Coordinates of C-alpha atoms in Angstrom, one line a residue:
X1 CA 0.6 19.1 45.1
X2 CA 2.1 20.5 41.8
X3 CA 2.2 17.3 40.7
X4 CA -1.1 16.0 41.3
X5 CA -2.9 19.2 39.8
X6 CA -1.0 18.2 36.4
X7 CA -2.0 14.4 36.6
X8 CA -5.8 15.7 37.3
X9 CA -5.2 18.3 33.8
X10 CA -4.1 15.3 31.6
X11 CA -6.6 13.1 32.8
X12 CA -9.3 15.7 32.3
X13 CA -7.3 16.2 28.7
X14 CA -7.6 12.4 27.8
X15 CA -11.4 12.6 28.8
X16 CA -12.3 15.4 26.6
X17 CA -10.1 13.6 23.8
X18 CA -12.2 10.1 24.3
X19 CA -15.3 12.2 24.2
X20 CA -14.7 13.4 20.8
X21 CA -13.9 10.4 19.4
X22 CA -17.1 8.7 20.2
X23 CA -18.6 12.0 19.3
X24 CA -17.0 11.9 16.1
X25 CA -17.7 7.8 15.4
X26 CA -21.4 8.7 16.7
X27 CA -21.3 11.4 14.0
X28 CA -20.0 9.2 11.0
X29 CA -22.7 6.7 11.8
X30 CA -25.7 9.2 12.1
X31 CA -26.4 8.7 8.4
X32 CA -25.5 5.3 8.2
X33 CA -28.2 2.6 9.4
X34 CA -26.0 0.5 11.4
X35 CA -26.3 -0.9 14.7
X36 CA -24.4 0.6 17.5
X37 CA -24.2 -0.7 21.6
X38 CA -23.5 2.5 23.6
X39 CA -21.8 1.3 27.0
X40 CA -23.4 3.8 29.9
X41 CA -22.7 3.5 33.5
X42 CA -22.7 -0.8 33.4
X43 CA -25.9 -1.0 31.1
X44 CA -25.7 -1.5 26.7
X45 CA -27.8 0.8 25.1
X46 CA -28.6 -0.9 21.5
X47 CA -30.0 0.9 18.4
X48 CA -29.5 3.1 15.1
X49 CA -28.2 6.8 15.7
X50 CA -31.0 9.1 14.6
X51 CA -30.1 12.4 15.5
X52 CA -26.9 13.8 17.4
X53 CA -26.6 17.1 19.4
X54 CA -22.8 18.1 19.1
X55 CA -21.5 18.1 23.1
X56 CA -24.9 17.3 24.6
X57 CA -27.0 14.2 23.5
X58 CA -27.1 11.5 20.9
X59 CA -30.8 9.9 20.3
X60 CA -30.8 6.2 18.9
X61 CA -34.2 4.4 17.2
X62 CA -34.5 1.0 19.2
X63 CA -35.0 -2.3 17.9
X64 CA -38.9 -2.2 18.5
X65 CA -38.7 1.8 17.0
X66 CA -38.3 3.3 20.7
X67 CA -36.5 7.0 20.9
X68 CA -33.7 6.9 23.3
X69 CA -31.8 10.3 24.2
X70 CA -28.2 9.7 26.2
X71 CA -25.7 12.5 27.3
X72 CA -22.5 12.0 25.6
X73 CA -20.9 13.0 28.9
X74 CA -22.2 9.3 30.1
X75 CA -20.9 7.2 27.4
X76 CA -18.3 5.1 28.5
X77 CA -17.6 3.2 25.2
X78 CA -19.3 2.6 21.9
X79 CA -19.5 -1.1 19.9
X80 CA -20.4 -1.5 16.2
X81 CA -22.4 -4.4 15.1
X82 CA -20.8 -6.2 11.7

């Protein structure tokens, strides 16, 4: 049981560590205007990172100009276009 509570605390600890990576890439690209794929749940989410709310949300400008809000809790990966 010991053992399995500490596997379940460094998984937990690599999570929050992956989270703040993309958190921190989403971050460096928020001024930028390059492309960015979020990966959520099995779907790409394409577009331009507009605005970004530190542990809660990032919000992307579409391709046709659209607003899309995402949880950073839900991103599963993050691609940059060239």
């Amino acid at each position: 049981m010991r053992a399995l509570v500490l596997t379940l605390l460094m998984s937990f600890s690599a999570m929050s560590h992956a989270n703040e990576s993309i958190e921190g890439l989403l971050a460096t690209l928020q001024g930028e205007k390059k492309g960015v794929t979020l990966y959520v749940q099995g779907q790409q989410i394409g577009g331009a990172v507009v605005k970004l709310d530190p542990g809660k949300t990032v919000e992307l400008r579409g391709p046709g100009g659209q607003r899309i809000v995402v949880r950073l809790d839900r991103v599963d990966a993050v691609a940059l276009y060239p």
